mmCIF file of C-alpha atoms in Angstrom:
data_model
loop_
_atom_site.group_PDB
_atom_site.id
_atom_site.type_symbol
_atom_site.label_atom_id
_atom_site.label_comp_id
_atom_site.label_asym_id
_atom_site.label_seq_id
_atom_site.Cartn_x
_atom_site.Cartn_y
_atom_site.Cartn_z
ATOM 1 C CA UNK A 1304 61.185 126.685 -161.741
ATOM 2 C CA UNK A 1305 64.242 125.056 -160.178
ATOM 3 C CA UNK A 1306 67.209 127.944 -159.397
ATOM 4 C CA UNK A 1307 69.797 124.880 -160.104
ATOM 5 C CA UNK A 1308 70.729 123.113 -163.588
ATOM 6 C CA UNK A 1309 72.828 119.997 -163.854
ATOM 7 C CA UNK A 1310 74.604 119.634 -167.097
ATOM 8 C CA UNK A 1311 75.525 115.981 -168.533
ATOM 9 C CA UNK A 1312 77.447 115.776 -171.492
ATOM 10 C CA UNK A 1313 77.550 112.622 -173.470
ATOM 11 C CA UNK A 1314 78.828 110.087 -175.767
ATOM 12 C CA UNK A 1315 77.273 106.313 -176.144
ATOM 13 C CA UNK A 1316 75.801 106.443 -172.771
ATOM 14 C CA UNK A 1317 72.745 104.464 -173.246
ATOM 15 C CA UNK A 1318 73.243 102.235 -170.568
ATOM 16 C CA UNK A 1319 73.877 105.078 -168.006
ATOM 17 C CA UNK A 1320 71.477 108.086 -168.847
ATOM 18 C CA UNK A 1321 67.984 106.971 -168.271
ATOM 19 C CA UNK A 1322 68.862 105.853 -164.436
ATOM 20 C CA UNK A 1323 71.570 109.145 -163.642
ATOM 21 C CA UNK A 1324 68.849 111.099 -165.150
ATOM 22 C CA UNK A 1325 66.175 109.655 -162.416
ATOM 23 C CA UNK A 1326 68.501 109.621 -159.571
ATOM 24 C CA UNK A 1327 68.987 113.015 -159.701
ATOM 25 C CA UNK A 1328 64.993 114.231 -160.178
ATOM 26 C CA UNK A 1329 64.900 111.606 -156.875
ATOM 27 C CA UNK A 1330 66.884 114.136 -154.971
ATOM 28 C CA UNK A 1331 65.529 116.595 -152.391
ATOM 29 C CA UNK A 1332 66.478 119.342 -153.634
ATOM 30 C CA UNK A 1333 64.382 119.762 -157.408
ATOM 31 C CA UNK A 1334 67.393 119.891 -159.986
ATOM 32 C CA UNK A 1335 67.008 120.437 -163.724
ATOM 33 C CA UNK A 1336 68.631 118.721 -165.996
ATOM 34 C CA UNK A 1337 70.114 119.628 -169.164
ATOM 35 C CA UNK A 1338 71.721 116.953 -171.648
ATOM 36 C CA UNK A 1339 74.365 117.654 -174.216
ATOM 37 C CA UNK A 1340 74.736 114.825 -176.301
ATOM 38 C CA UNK A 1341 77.404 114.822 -179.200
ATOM 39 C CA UNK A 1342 75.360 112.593 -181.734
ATOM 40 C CA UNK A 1343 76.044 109.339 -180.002
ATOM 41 C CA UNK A 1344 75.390 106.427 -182.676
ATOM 42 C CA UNK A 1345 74.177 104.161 -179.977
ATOM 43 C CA UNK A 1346 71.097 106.182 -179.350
ATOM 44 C CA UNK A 1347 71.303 108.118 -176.336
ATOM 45 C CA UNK A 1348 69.659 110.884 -177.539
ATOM 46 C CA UNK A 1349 66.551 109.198 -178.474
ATOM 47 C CA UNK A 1350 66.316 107.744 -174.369
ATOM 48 C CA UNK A 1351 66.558 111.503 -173.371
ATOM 49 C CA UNK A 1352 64.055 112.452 -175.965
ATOM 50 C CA UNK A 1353 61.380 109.724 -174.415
ATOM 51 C CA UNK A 1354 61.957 110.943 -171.085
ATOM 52 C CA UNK A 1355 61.379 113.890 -171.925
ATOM 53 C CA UNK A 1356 57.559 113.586 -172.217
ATOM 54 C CA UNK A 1357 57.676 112.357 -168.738
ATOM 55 C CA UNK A 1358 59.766 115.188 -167.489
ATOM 56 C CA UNK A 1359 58.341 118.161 -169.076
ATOM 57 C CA UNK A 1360 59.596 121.547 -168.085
ATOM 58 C CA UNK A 1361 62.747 119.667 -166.330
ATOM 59 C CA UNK A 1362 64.906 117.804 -168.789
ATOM 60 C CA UNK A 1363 65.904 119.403 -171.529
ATOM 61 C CA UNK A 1364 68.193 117.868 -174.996
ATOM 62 C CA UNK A 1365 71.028 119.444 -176.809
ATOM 63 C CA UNK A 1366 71.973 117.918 -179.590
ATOM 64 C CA UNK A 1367 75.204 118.873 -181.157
ATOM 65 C CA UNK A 1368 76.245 117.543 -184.827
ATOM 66 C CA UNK A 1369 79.398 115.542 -183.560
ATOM 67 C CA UNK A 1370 82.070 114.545 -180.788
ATOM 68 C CA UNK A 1371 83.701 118.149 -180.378
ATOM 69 C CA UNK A 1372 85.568 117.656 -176.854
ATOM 70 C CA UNK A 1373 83.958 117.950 -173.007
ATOM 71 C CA UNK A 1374 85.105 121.483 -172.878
ATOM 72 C CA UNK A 1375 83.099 122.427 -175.781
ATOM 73 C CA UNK A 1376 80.330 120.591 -174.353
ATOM 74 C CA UNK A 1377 79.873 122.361 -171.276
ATOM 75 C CA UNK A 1378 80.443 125.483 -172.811
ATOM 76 C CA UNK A 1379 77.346 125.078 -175.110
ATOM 77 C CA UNK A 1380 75.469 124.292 -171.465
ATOM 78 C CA UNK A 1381 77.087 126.875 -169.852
ATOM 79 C CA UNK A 1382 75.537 129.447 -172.190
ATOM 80 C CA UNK A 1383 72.034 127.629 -172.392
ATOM 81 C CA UNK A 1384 72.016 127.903 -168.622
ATOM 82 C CA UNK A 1385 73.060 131.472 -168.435
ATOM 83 C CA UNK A 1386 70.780 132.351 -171.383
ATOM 84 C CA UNK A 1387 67.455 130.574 -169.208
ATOM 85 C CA UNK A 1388 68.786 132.723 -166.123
ATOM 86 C CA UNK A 1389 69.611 129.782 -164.281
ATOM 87 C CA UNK A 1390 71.727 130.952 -160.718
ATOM 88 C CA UNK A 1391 73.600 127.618 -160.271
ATOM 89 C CA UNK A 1392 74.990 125.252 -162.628
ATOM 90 C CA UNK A 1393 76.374 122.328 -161.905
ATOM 91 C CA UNK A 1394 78.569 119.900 -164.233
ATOM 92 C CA UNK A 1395 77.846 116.062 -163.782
ATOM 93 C CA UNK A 1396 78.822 113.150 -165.517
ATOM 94 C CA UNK A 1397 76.781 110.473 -166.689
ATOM 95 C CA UNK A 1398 78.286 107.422 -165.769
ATOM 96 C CA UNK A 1399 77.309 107.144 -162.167
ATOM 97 C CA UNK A 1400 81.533 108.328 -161.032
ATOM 98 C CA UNK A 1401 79.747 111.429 -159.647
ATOM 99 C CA UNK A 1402 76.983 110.644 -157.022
ATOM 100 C CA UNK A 1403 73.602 112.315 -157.855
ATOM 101 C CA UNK A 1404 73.422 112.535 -153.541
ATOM 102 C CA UNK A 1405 76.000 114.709 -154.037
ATOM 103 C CA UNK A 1406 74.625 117.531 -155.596
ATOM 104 C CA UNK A 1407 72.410 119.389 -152.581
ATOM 105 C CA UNK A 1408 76.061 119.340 -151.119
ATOM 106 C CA UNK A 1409 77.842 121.245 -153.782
ATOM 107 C CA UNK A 1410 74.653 123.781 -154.285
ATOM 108 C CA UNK A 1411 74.372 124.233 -150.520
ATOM 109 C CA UNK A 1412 78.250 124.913 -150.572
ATOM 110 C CA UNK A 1413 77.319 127.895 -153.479
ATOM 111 C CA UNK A 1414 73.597 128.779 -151.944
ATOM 112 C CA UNK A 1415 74.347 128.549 -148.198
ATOM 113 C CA UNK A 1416 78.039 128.661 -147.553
ATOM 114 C CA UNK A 1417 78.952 131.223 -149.390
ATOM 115 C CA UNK A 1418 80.942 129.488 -152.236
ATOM 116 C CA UNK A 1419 81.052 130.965 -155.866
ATOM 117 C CA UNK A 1420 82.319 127.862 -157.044
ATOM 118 C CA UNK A 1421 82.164 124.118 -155.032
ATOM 119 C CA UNK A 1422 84.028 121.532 -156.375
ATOM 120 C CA UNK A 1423 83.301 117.883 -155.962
ATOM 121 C CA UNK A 1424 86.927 116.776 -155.042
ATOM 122 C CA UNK A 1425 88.249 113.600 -154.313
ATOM 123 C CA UNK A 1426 91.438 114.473 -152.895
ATOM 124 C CA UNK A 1427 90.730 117.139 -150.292
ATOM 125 C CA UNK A 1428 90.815 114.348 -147.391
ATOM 126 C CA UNK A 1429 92.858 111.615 -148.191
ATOM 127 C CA UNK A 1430 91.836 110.415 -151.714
ATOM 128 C CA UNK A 1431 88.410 109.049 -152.548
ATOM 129 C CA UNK A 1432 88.450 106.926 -155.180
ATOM 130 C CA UNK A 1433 86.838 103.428 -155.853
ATOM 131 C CA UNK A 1434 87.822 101.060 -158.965
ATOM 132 C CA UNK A 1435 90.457 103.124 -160.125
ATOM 133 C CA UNK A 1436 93.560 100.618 -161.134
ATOM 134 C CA UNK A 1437 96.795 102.064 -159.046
ATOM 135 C CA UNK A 1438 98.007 103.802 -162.492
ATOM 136 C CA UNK A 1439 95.489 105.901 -162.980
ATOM 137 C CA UNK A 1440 94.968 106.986 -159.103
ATOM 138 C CA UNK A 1441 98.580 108.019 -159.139
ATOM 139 C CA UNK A 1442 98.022 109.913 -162.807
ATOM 140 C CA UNK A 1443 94.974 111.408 -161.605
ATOM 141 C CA UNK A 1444 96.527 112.363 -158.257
ATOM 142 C CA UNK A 1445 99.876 114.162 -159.343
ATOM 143 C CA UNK A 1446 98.529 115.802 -162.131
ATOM 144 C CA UNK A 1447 96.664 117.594 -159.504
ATOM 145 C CA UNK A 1448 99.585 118.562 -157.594
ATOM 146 C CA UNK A 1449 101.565 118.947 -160.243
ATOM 147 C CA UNK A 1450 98.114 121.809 -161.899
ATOM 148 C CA UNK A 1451 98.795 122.951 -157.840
ATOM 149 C CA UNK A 1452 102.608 123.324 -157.831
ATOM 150 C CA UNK A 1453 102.918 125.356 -161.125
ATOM 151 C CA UNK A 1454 99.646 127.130 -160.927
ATOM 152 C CA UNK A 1455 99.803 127.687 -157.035
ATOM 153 C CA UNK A 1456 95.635 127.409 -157.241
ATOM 154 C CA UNK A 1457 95.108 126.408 -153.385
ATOM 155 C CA UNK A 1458 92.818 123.373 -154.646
ATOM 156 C CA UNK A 1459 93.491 119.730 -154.182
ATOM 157 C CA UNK A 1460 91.454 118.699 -156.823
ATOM 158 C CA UNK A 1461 92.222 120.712 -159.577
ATOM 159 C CA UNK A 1462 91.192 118.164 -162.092
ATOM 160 C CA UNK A 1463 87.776 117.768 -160.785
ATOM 161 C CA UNK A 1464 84.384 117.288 -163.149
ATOM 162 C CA UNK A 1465 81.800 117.791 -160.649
ATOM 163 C CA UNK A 1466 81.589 121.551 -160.060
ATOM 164 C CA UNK A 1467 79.066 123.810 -159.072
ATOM 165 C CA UNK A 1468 79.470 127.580 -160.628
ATOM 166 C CA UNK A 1469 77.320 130.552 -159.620
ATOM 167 C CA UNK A 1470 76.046 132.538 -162.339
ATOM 168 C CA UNK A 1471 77.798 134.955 -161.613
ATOM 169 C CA UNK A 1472 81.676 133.258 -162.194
ATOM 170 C CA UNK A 1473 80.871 132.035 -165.876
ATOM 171 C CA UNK A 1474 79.495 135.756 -166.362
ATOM 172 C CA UNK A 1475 82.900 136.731 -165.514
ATOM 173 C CA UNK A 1476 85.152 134.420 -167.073
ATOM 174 C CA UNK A 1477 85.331 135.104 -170.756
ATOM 175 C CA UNK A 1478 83.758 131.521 -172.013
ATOM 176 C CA UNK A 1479 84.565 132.258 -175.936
ATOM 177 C CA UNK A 1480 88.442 132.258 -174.657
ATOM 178 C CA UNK A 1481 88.676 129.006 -172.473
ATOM 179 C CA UNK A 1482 91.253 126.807 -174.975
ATOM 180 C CA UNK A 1483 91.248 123.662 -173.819
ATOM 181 C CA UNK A 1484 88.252 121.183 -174.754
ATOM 182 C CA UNK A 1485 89.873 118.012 -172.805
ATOM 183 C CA UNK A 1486 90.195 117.513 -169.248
ATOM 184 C CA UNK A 1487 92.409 120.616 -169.010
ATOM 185 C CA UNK A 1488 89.104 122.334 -169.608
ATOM 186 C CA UNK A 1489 88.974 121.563 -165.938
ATOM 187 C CA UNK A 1490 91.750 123.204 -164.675
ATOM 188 C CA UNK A 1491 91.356 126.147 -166.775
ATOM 189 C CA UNK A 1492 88.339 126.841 -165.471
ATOM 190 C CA UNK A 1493 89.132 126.843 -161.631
ATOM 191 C CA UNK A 1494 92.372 128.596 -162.657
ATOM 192 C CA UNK A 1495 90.459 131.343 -164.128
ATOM 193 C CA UNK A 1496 88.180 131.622 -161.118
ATOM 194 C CA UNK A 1497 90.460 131.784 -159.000
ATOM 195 C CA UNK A 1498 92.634 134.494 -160.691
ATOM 196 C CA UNK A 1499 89.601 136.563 -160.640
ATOM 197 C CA UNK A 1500 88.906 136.707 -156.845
ATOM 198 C CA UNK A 1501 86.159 133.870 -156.788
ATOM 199 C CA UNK A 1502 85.813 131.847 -153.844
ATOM 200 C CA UNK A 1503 86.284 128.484 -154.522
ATOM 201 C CA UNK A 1504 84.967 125.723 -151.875
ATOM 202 C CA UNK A 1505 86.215 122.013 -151.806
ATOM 203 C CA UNK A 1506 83.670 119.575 -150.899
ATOM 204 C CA UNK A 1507 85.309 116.225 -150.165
ATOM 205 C CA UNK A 1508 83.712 113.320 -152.543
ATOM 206 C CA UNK A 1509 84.172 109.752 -153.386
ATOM 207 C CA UNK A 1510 84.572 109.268 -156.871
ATOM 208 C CA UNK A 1511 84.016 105.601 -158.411
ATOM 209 C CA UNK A 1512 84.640 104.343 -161.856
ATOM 210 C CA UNK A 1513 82.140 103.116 -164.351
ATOM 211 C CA UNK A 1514 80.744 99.969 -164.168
ATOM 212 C CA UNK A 1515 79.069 100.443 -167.554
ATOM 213 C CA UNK A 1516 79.534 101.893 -171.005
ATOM 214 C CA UNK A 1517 83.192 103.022 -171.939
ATOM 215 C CA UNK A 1518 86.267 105.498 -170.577
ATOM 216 C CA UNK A 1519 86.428 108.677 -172.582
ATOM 217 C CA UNK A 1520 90.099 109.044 -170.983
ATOM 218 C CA UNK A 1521 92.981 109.192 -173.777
ATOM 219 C CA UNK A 1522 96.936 110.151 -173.892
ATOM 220 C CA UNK A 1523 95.822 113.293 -175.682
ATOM 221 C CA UNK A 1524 93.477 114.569 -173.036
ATOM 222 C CA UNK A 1525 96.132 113.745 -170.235
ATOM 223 C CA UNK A 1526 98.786 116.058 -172.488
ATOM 224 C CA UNK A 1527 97.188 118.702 -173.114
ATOM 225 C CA UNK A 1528 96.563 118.508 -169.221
ATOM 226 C CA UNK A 1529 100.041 118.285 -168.350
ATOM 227 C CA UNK A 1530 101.585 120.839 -170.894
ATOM 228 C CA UNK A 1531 99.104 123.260 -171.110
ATOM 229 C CA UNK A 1532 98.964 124.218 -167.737
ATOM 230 C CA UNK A 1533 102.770 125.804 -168.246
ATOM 231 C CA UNK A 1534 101.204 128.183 -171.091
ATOM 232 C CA UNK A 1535 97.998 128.762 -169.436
ATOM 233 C CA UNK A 1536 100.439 129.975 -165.752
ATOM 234 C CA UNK A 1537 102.657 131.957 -168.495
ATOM 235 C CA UNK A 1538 99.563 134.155 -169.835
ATOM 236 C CA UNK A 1539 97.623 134.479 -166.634
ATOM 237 C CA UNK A 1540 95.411 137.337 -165.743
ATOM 238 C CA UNK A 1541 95.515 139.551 -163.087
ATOM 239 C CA UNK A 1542 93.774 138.421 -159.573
ATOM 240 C CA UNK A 1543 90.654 140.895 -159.418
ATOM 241 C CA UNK A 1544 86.706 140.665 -159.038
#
């Protein structure tokens, strides 16, 4: 039994999640893996399912009825993991922009260093990211300083999707109450963290783009990012642990 669970949502991945899903049972440190798939048509559920019988006891399928938002999605994980007493648990995506090498880093950051929460971040030195066109490196990039600036979260990443949460911080923070279901699931998350006393570690990352399948990204995601983060500072909570 593996004290660590990686959680992969997806969405027409088919052409990502059979080789993420064996680069990460390759590392040297024995992950679990759980899959939350929101009924992709192009049959990504049915790869996980096969695999499955070769990885019994270590991969594991959620299947939800239909394309509710990456915040929802890791919530549903979230609660699996806590539910199978899981004491790390570590968000990942599927399309290879998160290295699988990366993940004894982020646990050791939690397990060894201390950390209740390690975040995979691409702009703690410099920024780290490959295939990114200009526009979206400077979108990406601001937003964080701008989640930093009104927030005053000491992160440099705040956008960040590859995170590593103890147990014991999604215990805490009240998962039926996060609002947001795009990427300002994100920053709600560290936010709320944060404001309760958890200590949040940045590991420094480099972050490429897809090469295959397609960008989940949209104008909607980027503002609820940018506009909720004024009424998520406004309601706050009170820094404690």
């Amino acid at each position: 039994m593996s004290d660590a669970l990686v959680i992969i949502p997806t969405y027409n991945e088919k052409e990502n999640i059979e080789v993420i899903i064996r680069t990460t049972f390759n590392q040297k440190k024995e992950f679990h893996i759980l899959v939350v798939d929101d009924n992709s048509p192009d049959g990504t559920s049915k790869i996980v399912e096969n695999l499955i019988l070769e990885f019994p006891n270590k991969l594991f399928l959620e299947k939800r009825l239909g394309k509710s938002g990456l915040g929802t999605a890791y919530i549903h994980g979230f609660k699996w993991a806590l539910a199978k007493n899981y004491e790390y648990i570590i968000e990942m995506d599927a399309d290879f922009s998160h290295n699988p090498k990366d993940l004894v880093r982020l646990y050791n950051a939690c397990e060894k260093e201390g950390g209740d929460v390690a975040v995979g971040s691409r702009y703690s030195q410099g920024v780290n990211v490959v295939n990114w066109p200009m526009k979206r490196v400077l979108l990406s990039y601001f937003a964080s300083k701008y989640v930093r600036f009104i927030t005053r979260i000491p992160l440099y990443d705040t956008t960040a999707g590859f995170v590593c949460w103890n147990r014991k911080v999604l215990e805490k923070i009240q998962l039926d109450k996060i609002k947001f279901v795009g990427y300002a699931f994100q920053i709600e998350m560290k936010f709320k963290a944060w404001k309760h006393g958890f200590n949040i570690k940045e590991v420094s990352v480099i972050f490429t783009d897809r090469t295959l399948g397609t960008s989940k990204m949209s104008g909607n995601i980027v503002y609820e990012a940018l506009f909720g983060v004024i009424k998520m500072k406004l309601k706050g909570l009170p820094k404690q642990k």
